[in-house]
mmCIF file of C-alpha atoms in Angstrom:
data_model
loop_
_atom_site.group_PDB
_atom_site.id
_atom_site.type_symbol
_atom_site.label_atom_id
_atom_site.label_comp_id
_atom_site.label_asym_id
_atom_site.label_seq_id
_atom_site.Cartn_x
_atom_site.Cartn_y
_atom_site.Cartn_z
ATOM 1 C CA MET P 1500 13.461 117.964 -8.675
ATOM 2 C CA PRO P 1501 12.693 115.005 -10.964
ATOM 3 C CA ASP P 1502 15.142 114.229 -13.733
ATOM 4 C CA ALA P 1503 13.713 115.594 -16.988
ATOM 5 C CA ALA P 1504 15.535 112.954 -19.016
ATOM 6 C CA ALA P 1505 13.894 110.215 -16.992
ATOM 7 C CA ASN P 1506 10.475 111.632 -17.809
ATOM 8 C CA ALA P 1507 11.208 112.001 -21.518
ATOM 9 C CA LEU P 1508 9.941 109.459 -24.000
ATOM 10 C CA PRO P 1509 12.457 106.822 -25.141
ATOM 11 C CA ARG P 1510 11.986 104.410 -27.994
ATOM 12 C CA SER P 1511 11.135 101.453 -25.766
ATOM 13 C CA ARG P 1512 8.165 103.284 -24.248
ATOM 14 C CA ALA P 1513 6.838 104.819 -27.410
ATOM 15 C CA GLY P 1514 4.691 101.835 -28.389
ATOM 16 C CA PHE P 1515 4.259 103.103 -31.956
ATOM 17 C CA SER P 1516 6.199 103.968 -35.070
ATOM 18 C CA SER P 1517 6.929 107.663 -34.820
ATOM 19 C CA LYS P 1518 7.235 107.913 -38.592
ATOM 20 C CA ALA P 1519 3.780 106.391 -39.110
ATOM 21 C CA TRP P 1520 2.255 108.937 -36.741
ATOM 22 C CA ARG P 1521 4.178 111.702 -38.472
ATOM 23 C CA ARG P 1522 2.956 110.698 -41.915
ATOM 24 C CA ALA P 1523 -0.607 110.626 -40.584
ATOM 25 C CA SER P 1524 -0.107 114.120 -39.171
ATOM 26 C CA GLN P 1525 1.307 115.353 -42.471
ATOM 27 C CA ALA P 1526 -1.663 113.898 -44.356
ATOM 28 C CA LEU P 1527 -4.080 115.678 -42.029
ATOM 29 C CA TRP P 1528 -2.288 119.005 -42.377
ATOM 30 C CA LEU P 1529 -2.139 118.514 -46.135
ATOM 31 C CA LEU P 1530 -5.932 118.402 -46.129
ATOM 32 C CA LEU P 1531 -6.069 121.562 -44.017
ATOM 33 C CA LEU P 1532 -3.319 123.624 -45.647
ATOM 34 C CA GLY P 1533 -2.563 121.953 -48.969
ATOM 35 C CA GLN P 1534 -4.761 124.105 -51.177
ATOM 36 C CA TRP P 1535 -3.473 127.298 -49.583
ATOM 37 C CA SER P 1536 0.120 126.111 -49.955
ATOM 38 C CA PHE P 1537 -0.184 125.365 -53.651
ATOM 39 C CA TYR P 1538 -2.119 128.547 -54.346
ATOM 40 C CA GLY P 1539 0.625 130.431 -52.534
ATOM 41 C CA ILE P 1540 3.201 129.183 -55.014
ATOM 42 C CA PHE P 1541 1.194 129.103 -58.238
ATOM 43 C CA ARG P 1542 -1.659 131.598 -57.867
ATOM 44 C CA CYS P 1543 -0.803 134.138 -55.172
ATOM 45 C CA PRO P 1544 -0.493 137.596 -56.770
ATOM 46 C CA PHE P 1545 1.936 138.768 -54.096
ATOM 47 C CA VAL P 1546 5.664 138.161 -54.364
ATOM 48 C CA VAL P 1547 5.839 137.028 -50.726
ATOM 49 C CA PRO P 1548 2.995 134.524 -50.327
ATOM 50 C CA PHE P 1549 0.969 133.592 -47.240
ATOM 51 C CA VAL P 1550 1.224 136.967 -45.485
ATOM 52 C CA SER P 1551 -1.182 139.274 -47.358
ATOM 53 C CA CYS P 1552 -4.076 136.886 -47.812
ATOM 54 C CA GLN P 1553 -6.734 139.200 -46.400
ATOM 55 C CA ASN P 1554 -5.999 141.593 -49.293
ATOM 56 C CA CYS P 1555 -5.869 138.893 -51.958
ATOM 57 C CA PRO P 1556 -8.356 139.058 -54.854
ATOM 58 C CA VAL P 1557 -8.151 135.301 -55.596
ATOM 59 C CA LEU P 1558 -11.465 134.398 -54.001
ATOM 60 C CA THR P 1559 -11.045 130.628 -54.240
ATOM 61 C CA CYS P 1560 -7.874 130.518 -52.114
ATOM 62 C CA HIS P 1561 -8.402 129.088 -48.639
ATOM 63 C CA GLY P 1562 -5.950 131.638 -47.273
ATOM 64 C CA ARG P 1563 -8.726 134.206 -47.501
ATOM 65 C CA LEU P 1564 -10.657 132.288 -44.856
ATOM 66 C CA PHE P 1565 -10.288 134.024 -41.510
ATOM 67 C CA SER P 1566 -9.950 130.752 -39.611
ATOM 68 C CA VAL P 1567 -7.243 129.386 -41.918
ATOM 69 C CA PHE P 1568 -5.108 132.512 -42.160
ATOM 70 C CA TRP P 1569 -5.267 133.756 -38.588
ATOM 71 C CA GLY P 1570 -5.455 130.256 -37.164
ATOM 72 C CA PHE P 1571 -2.187 129.366 -38.873
ATOM 73 C CA TRP P 1572 -0.339 132.525 -37.856
ATOM 74 C CA ALA P 1573 -1.573 132.174 -34.275
ATOM 75 C CA LEU P 1574 -0.629 128.513 -33.947
ATOM 76 C CA LEU P 1575 2.768 128.689 -35.663
ATOM 77 C CA PRO P 1576 4.503 130.777 -32.937
ATOM 78 C CA LEU P 1577 2.918 128.567 -30.277
ATOM 79 C CA SER P 1578 4.183 125.489 -32.097
ATOM 80 C CA ALA P 1579 7.680 126.981 -32.286
ATOM 81 C CA LEU P 1580 7.647 127.787 -28.575
ATOM 82 C CA LEU P 1581 6.589 124.265 -27.648
ATOM 83 C CA PHE P 1582 8.237 122.064 -30.281
ATOM 84 C CA GLY P 1583 10.788 124.150 -32.182
ATOM 85 C CA ARG P 1584 10.930 123.311 -35.869
ATOM 86 C CA ALA P 1585 8.410 120.468 -35.629
ATOM 87 C CA PHE P 1586 6.071 122.242 -38.064
ATOM 88 C CA CYS P 1587 8.535 121.409 -40.853
ATOM 89 C CA GLY P 1588 8.494 117.692 -40.138
ATOM 90 C CA TRP P 1589 4.941 117.167 -38.934
ATOM 91 C CA ALA P 1590 2.687 119.677 -40.698
ATOM 92 C CA CYS P 1591 4.171 121.633 -43.608
ATOM 93 C CA PRO P 1592 2.674 120.516 -46.964
ATOM 94 C CA GLY P 1593 5.780 121.740 -48.758
ATOM 95 C CA GLY P 1594 7.909 119.720 -46.387
ATOM 96 C CA LEU P 1595 5.904 116.607 -47.208
ATOM 97 C CA VAL P 1596 6.368 117.178 -50.950
ATOM 98 C CA ASN P 1597 10.108 117.629 -50.493
ATOM 99 C CA GLN P 1598 10.370 114.523 -48.331
ATOM 100 C CA LEU P 1599 8.520 112.403 -50.879
ATOM 101 C CA LEU P 1600 10.749 113.696 -53.674
ATOM 102 C CA GLY P 1601 13.767 113.042 -51.482
ATOM 103 C CA MET P 1602 12.893 109.366 -51.261
ATOM 104 C CA ALA P 1603 13.983 109.057 -54.904
ATOM 105 C CA ALA P 1604 17.089 111.229 -54.543
ATOM 106 C CA PRO P 1605 20.390 109.409 -55.123
ATOM 107 C CA LEU P 1606 22.181 111.799 -52.760
ATOM 108 C CA LYS P 1607 20.583 111.583 -49.332
ATOM 109 C CA ALA P 1608 23.313 113.653 -47.656
ATOM 110 C CA ARG P 1609 22.996 111.713 -44.431
ATOM 111 C CA ALA P 1610 26.554 112.190 -43.265
ATOM 112 C CA ALA P 1611 28.251 114.935 -41.295
ATOM 113 C CA ARG P 1612 30.320 116.101 -44.268
ATOM 114 C CA PHE P 1613 27.113 116.936 -46.179
ATOM 115 C CA THR P 1614 25.868 119.309 -43.475
ATOM 116 C CA PRO P 1615 28.194 122.269 -44.034
ATOM 117 C CA TRP P 1616 28.545 125.091 -41.556
ATOM 118 C CA PHE P 1617 26.814 127.450 -43.977
ATOM 119 C CA ALA P 1618 23.692 125.244 -44.254
ATOM 120 C CA PRO P 1619 21.378 127.774 -42.508
ATOM 121 C CA ALA P 1620 22.659 130.700 -44.583
ATOM 122 C CA GLY P 1621 20.449 130.131 -47.621
ATOM 123 C CA GLY P 1622 17.233 130.178 -45.619
ATOM 124 C CA LEU P 1623 18.331 133.263 -43.686
ATOM 125 C CA ILE P 1624 19.145 135.053 -46.940
ATOM 126 C CA ALA P 1625 15.729 134.074 -48.308
ATOM 127 C CA LEU P 1626 14.103 135.329 -45.108
ATOM 128 C CA ALA P 1627 15.946 138.651 -45.423
ATOM 129 C CA VAL P 1628 14.880 138.970 -49.069
ATOM 130 C CA CYS P 1629 11.256 138.308 -48.106
ATOM 131 C CA GLY P 1630 11.478 140.980 -45.421
ATOM 132 C CA TYR P 1631 12.947 143.468 -47.882
ATOM 133 C CA VAL P 1632 10.289 142.761 -50.516
ATOM 134 C CA TRP P 1633 7.480 142.960 -47.978
ATOM 135 C CA PHE P 1634 8.570 146.017 -45.998
ATOM 136 C CA SER P 1635 10.841 148.057 -48.276
ATOM 137 C CA MET P 1636 9.216 147.295 -51.626
ATOM 138 C CA GLY P 1637 5.683 147.338 -50.239
ATOM 139 C CA GLN P 1638 4.837 143.728 -51.104
ATOM 140 C CA PRO P 1639 4.422 144.211 -54.886
ATOM 141 C CA ARG P 1640 1.497 142.492 -56.514
ATOM 142 C CA ALA P 1641 1.863 140.615 -59.780
ATOM 143 C CA ASN P 1642 -0.617 140.873 -62.617
ATOM 144 C CA VAL P 1643 -2.304 137.557 -61.845
ATOM 145 C CA PRO P 1644 -5.618 136.766 -63.598
ATOM 146 C CA ILE P 1645 -8.392 136.410 -61.025
ATOM 147 C CA ARG P 1646 -11.210 134.484 -62.711
ATOM 148 C CA THR P 1647 -9.839 132.011 -65.213
ATOM 149 C CA GLY P 1648 -11.733 128.759 -64.825
ATOM 150 C CA GLU P 1649 -10.064 125.538 -63.759
ATOM 151 C CA PHE P 1650 -6.849 125.478 -61.744
ATOM 152 C CA PHE P 1651 -4.234 124.457 -64.312
ATOM 153 C CA GLN P 1652 -5.549 126.932 -66.862
ATOM 154 C CA ALA P 1653 -5.296 129.602 -64.176
ATOM 155 C CA VAL P 1654 -1.713 128.594 -63.387
ATOM 156 C CA ALA P 1655 -0.745 128.791 -67.063
ATOM 157 C CA LEU P 1656 -2.244 132.270 -67.367
ATOM 158 C CA THR P 1657 -0.532 133.320 -64.163
ATOM 159 C CA PHE P 1658 2.884 132.463 -65.599
ATOM 160 C CA GLU P 1659 1.938 134.185 -68.843
ATOM 161 C CA HIS P 1660 0.949 137.493 -67.239
ATOM 162 C CA ALA P 1661 2.979 137.725 -64.013
ATOM 163 C CA ASP P 1662 5.842 140.188 -63.813
ATOM 164 C CA ARG P 1663 9.529 139.317 -63.691
ATOM 165 C CA LEU P 1664 9.965 139.399 -59.915
ATOM 166 C CA TRP P 1665 7.090 136.954 -59.415
ATOM 167 C CA ILE P 1666 8.509 134.662 -62.111
ATOM 168 C CA VAL P 1667 11.962 134.714 -60.507
ATOM 169 C CA ARG P 1668 10.524 133.927 -57.064
ATOM 170 C CA THR P 1669 8.482 131.033 -58.370
ATOM 171 C CA ALA P 1670 11.306 129.666 -60.514
ATOM 172 C CA VAL P 1671 13.675 129.645 -57.530
ATOM 173 C CA VAL P 1672 11.171 127.801 -55.336
ATOM 174 C CA LEU P 1673 10.297 125.239 -57.996
ATOM 175 C CA GLY P 1674 13.912 124.834 -59.077
ATOM 176 C CA LEU P 1675 15.173 124.101 -55.582
ATOM 177 C CA THR P 1676 12.240 121.790 -54.957
ATOM 178 C CA ALA P 1677 13.085 119.904 -58.156
ATOM 179 C CA LEU P 1678 16.701 119.760 -56.993
ATOM 180 C CA GLY P 1679 15.341 117.555 -54.215
ATOM 181 C CA LEU P 1680 15.153 114.755 -56.775
ATOM 182 C CA GLY P 1681 18.946 114.764 -56.715
ATOM 183 C CA LEU P 1682 19.804 116.116 -53.263
ATOM 184 C CA ALA P 1683 17.137 115.101 -50.776
ATOM 185 C CA ASN P 1684 15.188 117.975 -49.197
ATOM 186 C CA ALA P 1685 17.396 120.651 -50.744
ATOM 187 C CA TRP P 1686 14.731 123.359 -50.378
ATOM 188 C CA CYS P 1687 13.955 122.586 -46.741
ATOM 189 C CA ARG P 1688 17.604 122.291 -45.734
ATOM 190 C CA TYR P 1689 19.203 125.173 -47.536
ATOM 191 C CA ALA P 1690 16.640 127.713 -48.759
ATOM 192 C CA CYS P 1691 13.271 127.759 -46.967
ATOM 193 C CA PRO P 1692 12.730 131.110 -45.187
ATOM 194 C CA MET P 1693 10.102 129.663 -42.851
ATOM 195 C CA GLY P 1694 12.454 126.849 -41.916
ATOM 196 C CA ALA P 1695 15.217 129.370 -41.258
ATOM 197 C CA ALA P 1696 12.954 131.417 -38.990
ATOM 198 C CA LEU P 1697 11.978 128.341 -36.987
ATOM 199 C CA GLU P 1698 15.581 127.128 -36.934
ATOM 200 C CA SER P 1699 16.665 130.385 -35.316
ATOM 201 C CA VAL P 1700 14.278 129.988 -32.364
ATOM 202 C CA LYS P 1701 14.121 126.230 -31.884
ATOM 203 C CA ARG P 1702 16.771 126.155 -29.156
ATOM 204 C CA ALA P 1703 14.340 128.004 -26.901
ATOM 205 C CA SER P 1704 11.542 125.456 -27.390
ATOM 206 C CA LEU P 1705 10.215 123.586 -24.377
ATOM 207 C CA PHE P 1706 10.176 120.106 -25.913
ATOM 208 C CA LYS P 1707 12.721 118.600 -28.259
ATOM 209 C CA VAL P 1708 14.409 115.434 -29.421
ATOM 210 C CA PHE P 1709 17.816 115.121 -27.782
ATOM 211 C CA MET P 1710 20.648 112.676 -27.190
ATOM 212 C CA THR P 1711 21.597 111.352 -23.766
ATOM 213 C CA PRO P 1712 25.126 110.549 -22.557
ATOM 214 C CA ASP P 1713 24.520 106.928 -23.639
ATOM 215 C CA CYS P 1714 25.056 107.977 -27.273
ATOM 216 C CA ASN P 1715 28.082 106.232 -28.796
ATOM 217 C CA GLY P 1716 28.239 108.378 -31.938
ATOM 218 C CA CYS P 1717 27.215 105.616 -34.358
ATOM 219 C CA ASP P 1718 25.222 108.101 -36.487
ATOM 220 C CA ALA P 1719 22.290 105.713 -36.951
ATOM 221 C CA CYS P 1720 20.022 108.668 -36.211
ATOM 222 C CA ARG P 1721 21.518 110.763 -38.988
ATOM 223 C CA ARG P 1722 21.210 107.943 -41.498
ATOM 224 C CA VAL P 1723 17.447 107.624 -40.991
ATOM 225 C CA CYS P 1724 16.809 111.361 -40.767
ATOM 226 C CA GLU P 1725 15.238 112.810 -43.908
ATOM 227 C CA MET P 1726 17.015 116.076 -43.166
ATOM 228 C CA GLY P 1727 20.379 114.402 -42.590
ATOM 229 C CA ALA P 1728 20.704 115.702 -39.025
ATOM 230 C CA ARG P 1729 21.268 114.319 -35.564
ATOM 231 C CA PRO P 1730 18.965 115.391 -32.711
ATOM 232 C CA ALA P 1731 19.121 119.123 -31.959
ATOM 233 C CA GLU P 1732 21.585 119.807 -34.786
ATOM 234 C CA THR P 1733 20.994 122.255 -37.619
ATOM 235 C CA ASN P 1734 18.005 121.075 -39.686
ATOM 236 C CA CYS P 1735 16.663 118.788 -36.950
ATOM 237 C CA THR P 1736 12.883 119.177 -37.104
ATOM 238 C CA ASN P 1737 11.989 117.085 -34.050
ATOM 239 C CA CYS P 1738 10.519 114.539 -36.452
ATOM 240 C CA ALA P 1739 11.390 111.769 -33.944
ATOM 241 C CA ASP P 1740 12.196 109.187 -36.631
ATOM 242 C CA CYS P 1741 15.466 108.592 -34.807
ATOM 243 C CA LEU P 1742 13.632 107.326 -31.717
ATOM 244 C CA ASP P 1743 13.039 104.052 -33.532
ATOM 245 C CA ALA P 1744 16.553 103.855 -34.983
ATOM 246 C CA CYS P 1745 18.939 104.315 -32.072
ATOM 247 C CA PRO P 1746 20.511 100.953 -31.125
ATOM 248 C CA LYS P 1747 21.555 102.314 -27.720
ATOM 249 C CA ASP P 1748 18.137 103.774 -26.870
ATOM 250 C CA ALA P 1749 20.005 107.026 -26.254
ATOM 251 C CA ILE P 1750 17.507 109.461 -27.772
ATOM 252 C CA ARG P 1751 14.654 111.082 -25.894
ATOM 253 C CA LEU P 1752 11.681 113.261 -26.741
ATOM 254 C CA GLY P 1753 10.724 115.727 -24.032
ATOM 255 C CA ARG P 1754 12.265 118.383 -21.789
ATOM 256 C CA LYS P 1755 16.022 118.374 -22.016
ATOM 257 C CA PRO P 1756 17.648 118.546 -18.575
#
């Protein structure tokens, strides 16, 4: 059988900047999912956003569109099966926002000591809370005004009329996102429930970024990674930025042997 590592894509054969392609992909997905993402945080009447869109009374939200809602939830599992957590690094509008905020963060946390063993715990706890709210509490709906004119006026009225649980949810999301100005990508690393779900299944994905035996442990990959991870470690999103950074050309993108 052919060697899978030999068929994987190394830096020298890439012929492009992986980060440039990734930013282009993120911009495209921002156009497709951006409005839905921001409505999910600021205007969605449900405590757990993005999952009850077909029952949502906010008519202007793109999540009500059949193609957007069902297209997303059909493609996400397929993406996870093929590319693991790549959605976080290549498509998620929230991920893009966190990465841009992280560029200004004084603490990049791009060293092994800043990736504690409990790093995935926050996202798993958030995922469990979402499951409890959705299944056990019946996905409570906040008192969100439906027709209120322009977007920012609607957001202000939403915060004015929403119940406590909705306010707490939104404050946690916005607070941890704002924390990204100090600790880069804090939300994505330590609290995102979607990221935690994808993290838990990424080892079974068909294609991934991985290190070969030529790696000398210099950690150049971790230093350029916006998530502060080495290939295949916790919080690696298969972003492939490290393909262009490895001085030993010891990182591949493809099927791991």
